[in-house]
């Protein structure tokens, strides 16, 4: 079950996409993906504002996607500082 804070966040995101005139299929695709994230995060006891890169890594791994670096699950491609220095040193 999705926590009410996630339901509100999903509605807000959909309204933003609607204001940008995104196609219904696009909005639905995002809705499915974000709905899965919301269900997982709710089960973990995470509210939308508590979602961080580490939680996104755990979500991706729970979905069967192995994650080597944090930027692989972050659309902004942000590295954790320790990952950056370790990779740079090799």
Coordinates of C-alpha atoms in Angstrom, one line a residue:
X1 CA 0.0 0.0 0.0
X2 CA 1.3 3.4 -0.9
X3 CA 1.6 5.9 1.9
X4 CA -0.6 9.1 1.5
X5 CA 2.5 11.3 1.2
X6 CA 3.5 9.3 -1.9
X7 CA 0.0 9.5 -3.3
X8 CA 0.2 13.3 -3.0
X9 CA 3.7 13.4 -4.6
X10 CA 2.6 11.2 -7.5
X11 CA -0.5 13.4 -8.1
X12 CA 1.7 16.5 -8.0
X13 CA 4.1 15.0 -10.5
X14 CA 1.3 14.0 -12.8
X15 CA -0.2 17.4 -12.7
X16 CA 3.2 18.9 -13.6
X17 CA 3.5 16.6 -16.6
X18 CA -0.1 17.5 -17.6
X19 CA 0.8 21.3 -17.4
X20 CA 3.7 20.6 -19.8
X21 CA 1.2 18.9 -22.2
X22 CA 3.0 15.5 -22.1
X23 CA 1.3 12.7 -23.9
X24 CA -1.0 10.4 -22.0
X25 CA 1.2 7.4 -22.8
X26 CA 4.3 9.2 -21.4
X27 CA 2.4 10.2 -18.2
X28 CA 1.2 6.7 -17.8
X29 CA 4.7 5.2 -18.3
X30 CA 6.1 7.5 -15.7
X31 CA 3.2 6.8 -13.4
X32 CA 3.8 3.0 -13.5
X33 CA 7.5 3.4 -12.8
X34 CA 7.0 6.0 -10.0
X35 CA 4.2 3.9 -8.6
X36 CA 6.6 1.0 -8.2
X37 CA 9.1 3.2 -6.5
X38 CA 6.4 4.6 -4.2
X39 CA 5.2 1.1 -3.3
X40 CA 8.8 0.0 -2.5
X41 CA 9.6 3.2 -0.6
X42 CA 6.3 3.0 1.4
X43 CA 7.2 -0.6 2.4
X44 CA 10.6 0.7 3.5
X45 CA 9.0 3.4 5.6
X46 CA 10.5 6.2 3.4
X47 CA 8.5 9.3 2.6
X48 CA 9.2 11.2 -0.7
X49 CA 11.5 13.7 1.0
X50 CA 13.5 10.9 2.6
X51 CA 14.5 9.4 -0.8
X52 CA 18.2 9.7 -1.4
X53 CA 20.8 8.1 -3.7
X54 CA 21.3 5.2 -1.4
X55 CA 17.6 4.4 -1.3
X56 CA 17.5 4.6 -5.1
X57 CA 20.4 2.1 -5.2
X58 CA 18.5 -0.3 -2.9
X59 CA 15.4 0.1 -5.1
X60 CA 17.3 -0.6 -8.3
X61 CA 18.9 -3.7 -6.7
X62 CA 15.5 -4.9 -5.4
X63 CA 14.3 -4.6 -9.1
X64 CA 17.2 -6.9 -10.2
X65 CA 19.4 -4.1 -11.5
X66 CA 22.9 -4.4 -10.1
X67 CA 24.3 -1.0 -9.4
X68 CA 28.0 -0.3 -9.3
X69 CA 28.0 3.4 -8.9
X70 CA 25.4 5.8 -7.5
X71 CA 25.2 7.9 -10.7
X72 CA 23.7 4.9 -12.4
X73 CA 20.5 5.4 -10.5
X74 CA 20.5 9.2 -10.5
X75 CA 19.3 11.1 -13.5
X76 CA 21.7 13.9 -12.6
X77 CA 24.6 11.5 -12.8
X78 CA 25.9 12.6 -9.4
X79 CA 28.8 10.5 -8.0
X80 CA 29.2 9.8 -4.3
X81 CA 32.5 11.4 -3.5
X82 CA 34.2 8.2 -2.4
X83 CA 33.1 6.4 -5.6
X84 CA 34.6 9.2 -7.7
X85 CA 38.0 9.1 -5.9
X86 CA 38.2 5.3 -5.9
X87 CA 37.4 5.2 -9.7
X88 CA 39.8 8.1 -10.4
X89 CA 42.7 6.3 -8.5
X90 CA 42.5 3.2 -10.7

